[in-house]
Amino acid sequence: KNGISYGVTLPAHAHVFVENREEKPSAFPALKSVDLNDDTLIIVLSKKAAFVRFIHQGGRVVKTVAATDSSFYVIHPNDQYIRTEVGFIDGTVYYLNPVTRYSGDNPDLKLVAKVNVSATGWLRLLYFAAVALMFWYFTRKLPGKNEKKK
């Protein structure tokens, strides 16, 4: 609900620094802020990024900004969602949670499962009949059941 996490791809050499404690996590680039003001998504970074990429539904890149420590994207009415990727020169890439558009209603309350009593009853009857038919068929085929005694 809050979108307070994001995915990160670290460069191949990053594990060496972290394991040997040669570099503190503060040395890695950080997101200073991600804000949504009306229809504008604003990204501010602690260091200059090689690129900031805004990606539309279907995976289509709608805006790329190079060599920047901040960027923005104006969300258009036809944008169902926008996700952001931020890449740094050292190979670190951040994958931010998508920003989605919806009507403002509580989306959790829209879809509620309803039991179709009639269809459920017919399906249960069909299953019961199939099991009874298989039971009857296999009990007739058991060896020694239908053999005549001499």
C-alpha angles and dihedrals in degrees: 000000000000098000092218097150136065140182123256134197109199124203118261093256095051096089090059092056094046096045093047092039089229090135128037120226088245087068089066117084116266139199108248094187146343112198136174112209110182102302097345125096110205124195122191121185135195092228137026111276124215088225144353112204126192113202126200127208111292091038095276114151107229100177137013125185119191130209099004141132093207138027142170140203127201106222110227125215091251093054108105090184141346125209125189134218120193118194127191130203092250091060098260111141125189120204110200125204113263121259107227131200121225138156096263095252117122101271092201091067097049101077115049121168115238124194114235096215095189096050091043091052093049092047092051090049090050092050092048091050091048092051092046091049092050091047091051093046096049095044089055091052097051112122114257094017098100100026116116117238116238 
